[in-house]
PDB file of C-alpha atoms in Angstrom:
ATOM      1  CA  UNK A   1     107.837 124.282  90.444  1.00 80.00           C
ATOM      2  CA  UNK A   2     106.209 120.839  89.446  1.00 80.00           C
ATOM      3  CA  UNK A   3     109.975 119.587  88.788  1.00 79.00           C
ATOM      4  CA  UNK A   4     110.883 121.057  92.122  1.00 79.00           C
ATOM      5  CA  UNK A   5     108.702 119.305  93.885  1.00 77.00           C
ATOM      6  CA  UNK A   6     109.166 115.782  92.268  1.00 70.00           C
ATOM      7  CA  UNK A   7     112.093 115.894  92.735  1.00 69.00           C
ATOM      8  CA  UNK A   8     111.418 115.791  96.722  1.00 69.00           C
ATOM      9  CA  UNK A   9     108.445 113.279  96.168  1.00 59.00           C
ATOM     10  CA  UNK A  10     111.079 109.848  97.670  1.00 56.00           C
ATOM     11  CA  UNK A  11     109.119 108.050  99.632  1.00 65.00           C
ATOM     12  CA  UNK A  12     106.406 110.795 100.428  1.00 76.00           C
ATOM     13  CA  UNK A  13     102.953 109.587 101.604  1.00 83.00           C
ATOM     14  CA  UNK A  14     100.230 110.792  99.113  1.00 88.00           C
ATOM     15  CA  UNK A  15      96.551 111.453  99.654  1.00 90.00           C
ATOM     16  CA  UNK A  16      95.066 109.996  96.284  1.00 94.00           C
ATOM     17  CA  UNK A  17      91.493 110.846  96.062  1.00 95.00           C
ATOM     18  CA  UNK A  18      88.956 110.965  93.345  1.00 95.00           C
ATOM     19  CA  UNK A  19      85.156 111.794  93.138  1.00 96.00           C
ATOM     20  CA  UNK A  20      82.782 111.746  90.487  1.00 96.00           C
ATOM     21  CA  UNK A  21      79.776 109.809  89.159  1.00 97.00           C
ATOM     22  CA  UNK A  22      81.055 106.787  90.722  1.00 96.00           C
ATOM     23  CA  UNK A  23      81.022 108.295  93.877  1.00 95.00           C
ATOM     24  CA  UNK A  24      84.083 109.460  96.184  1.00 94.00           C
ATOM     25  CA  UNK A  25      86.674 106.948  96.870  1.00 94.00           C
ATOM     26  CA  UNK A  26      90.795 107.234  98.126  1.00 92.00           C
ATOM     27  CA  UNK A  27      93.703 105.933  99.274  1.00 91.00           C
ATOM     28  CA  UNK A  28      97.018 106.979 100.394  1.00 87.00           C
ATOM     29  CA  UNK A  29     100.007 105.864  98.171  1.00 88.00           C
ATOM     30  CA  UNK A  30     103.626 106.103  98.113  1.00 82.00           C
ATOM     31  CA  UNK A  31     103.851 104.354  95.285  1.00 84.00           C
ATOM     32  CA  UNK A  32     103.537 107.661  93.015  1.00 89.00           C
ATOM     33  CA  UNK A  33     106.417 108.702  90.530  1.00 89.00           C
ATOM     34  CA  UNK A  34     106.893 111.433  88.007  1.00 91.00           C
ATOM     35  CA  UNK A  35     106.725 110.774  84.694  1.00 95.00           C
ATOM     36  CA  UNK A  36     107.603 114.054  82.908  1.00 93.00           C
ATOM     37  CA  UNK A  37     107.122 117.824  83.711  1.00 92.00           C
ATOM     38  CA  UNK A  38     105.888 118.853  80.565  1.00 94.00           C
ATOM     39  CA  UNK A  39     103.097 118.202  80.421  1.00 95.00           C
ATOM     40  CA  UNK A  40     102.860 117.263  84.758  1.00 92.00           C
ATOM     41  CA  UNK A  41     102.201 113.771  84.606  1.00 94.00           C
ATOM     42  CA  UNK A  42     102.447 111.120  87.450  1.00 94.00           C
ATOM     43  CA  UNK A  43     102.340 107.471  87.706  1.00 94.00           C
ATOM     44  CA  UNK A  44     100.280 106.140  90.548  1.00 93.00           C
ATOM     45  CA  UNK A  45      99.984 102.430  91.339  1.00 91.00           C
ATOM     46  CA  UNK A  46      96.710 100.838  92.626  1.00 93.00           C
ATOM     47  CA  UNK A  47      95.994  97.561  92.784  1.00 92.00           C
ATOM     48  CA  UNK A  48      93.108  96.369  91.254  1.00 93.00           C
ATOM     49  CA  UNK A  49      91.344  94.644  94.249  1.00 94.00           C
ATOM     50  CA  UNK A  50      91.580  98.016  96.150  1.00 92.00           C
ATOM     51  CA  UNK A  51      88.111  99.032  97.689  1.00 92.00           C
ATOM     52  CA  UNK A  52      88.806 102.383  95.739  1.00 94.00           C
ATOM     53  CA  UNK A  53      89.974 101.110  92.652  1.00 96.00           C
ATOM     54  CA  UNK A  54      86.312 100.850  90.785  1.00 96.00           C
ATOM     55  CA  UNK A  55      85.712 104.591  91.467  1.00 96.00           C
ATOM     56  CA  UNK A  56      89.206 105.725  90.202  1.00 96.00           C
ATOM     57  CA  UNK A  57      88.645 103.232  87.262  1.00 96.00           C
ATOM     58  CA  UNK A  58      85.672 105.094  86.219  1.00 97.00           C
ATOM     59  CA  UNK A  59      85.283 108.560  87.552  1.00 97.00           C
ATOM     60  CA  UNK A  60      89.292 108.876  85.267  1.00 95.00           C
ATOM     61  CA  UNK A  61      90.205 112.154  87.539  1.00 95.00           C
ATOM     62  CA  UNK A  62      92.296 111.705  90.637  1.00 95.00           C
ATOM     63  CA  UNK A  63      93.925 114.422  92.863  1.00 95.00           C
ATOM     64  CA  UNK A  64      97.645 113.313  94.271  1.00 94.00           C
ATOM     65  CA  UNK A  65      97.772 115.398  97.318  1.00 90.00           C
ATOM     66  CA  UNK A  66     101.752 114.790  98.909  1.00 87.00           C
ATOM     67  CA  UNK A  67     101.724 115.157 102.639  1.00 83.00           C
ATOM     68  CA  UNK A  68     104.808 116.460 104.698  1.00 79.00           C
ATOM     69  CA  UNK A  69     106.445 114.786 107.346  1.00 72.00           C
ATOM     70  CA  UNK A  70     104.200 114.586 110.308  1.00 71.00           C
ATOM     71  CA  UNK A  71     100.510 114.836 108.655  1.00 70.00           C
ATOM     72  CA  UNK A  72     100.150 111.375 107.789  1.00 60.00           C
ATOM     73  CA  UNK A  73      98.896 111.181 111.420  1.00 62.00           C
ATOM     74  CA  UNK A  74      96.362 113.951 110.872  1.00 63.00           C
ATOM     75  CA  UNK A  75      94.413 112.019 107.957  1.00 62.00           C
ATOM     76  CA  UNK A  76      90.766 111.998 109.315  1.00 60.00           C
ATOM     77  CA  UNK A  77      89.717 108.636 110.312  1.00 58.00           C
ATOM     78  CA  UNK A  78      86.455 108.978 108.483  1.00 57.00           C
ATOM     79  CA  UNK A  79      88.124 110.214 104.817  1.00 56.00           C
ATOM     80  CA  UNK A  80      88.934 106.223 104.165  1.00 53.00           C
ATOM     81  CA  UNK A  81      85.536 103.902 104.973  1.00 52.00           C
ATOM     82  CA  UNK A  82      87.908 101.116 105.104  1.00 49.00           C
ATOM     83  CA  UNK A  83      90.102 102.197 107.670  1.00 40.00           C
TER      84      UNK A  83
END
């Protein structure tokens, strides 16, 4: 369930991505917090100076994918152009 997933989220690495009229962008974050489970709501912190910020703000939609231990090194290098 959503609640069980959020209970195991502590210090997880998350891939945050957006796509829409302003283009694709993404970033990794550990600053992701569950706000409520009804409706399922997350708080994701993003620095306004981030290269992903304009697309996230303009597209107004994101996906949040929590990585399992050991998955972070497997993120494709081309996923985020600024890397």
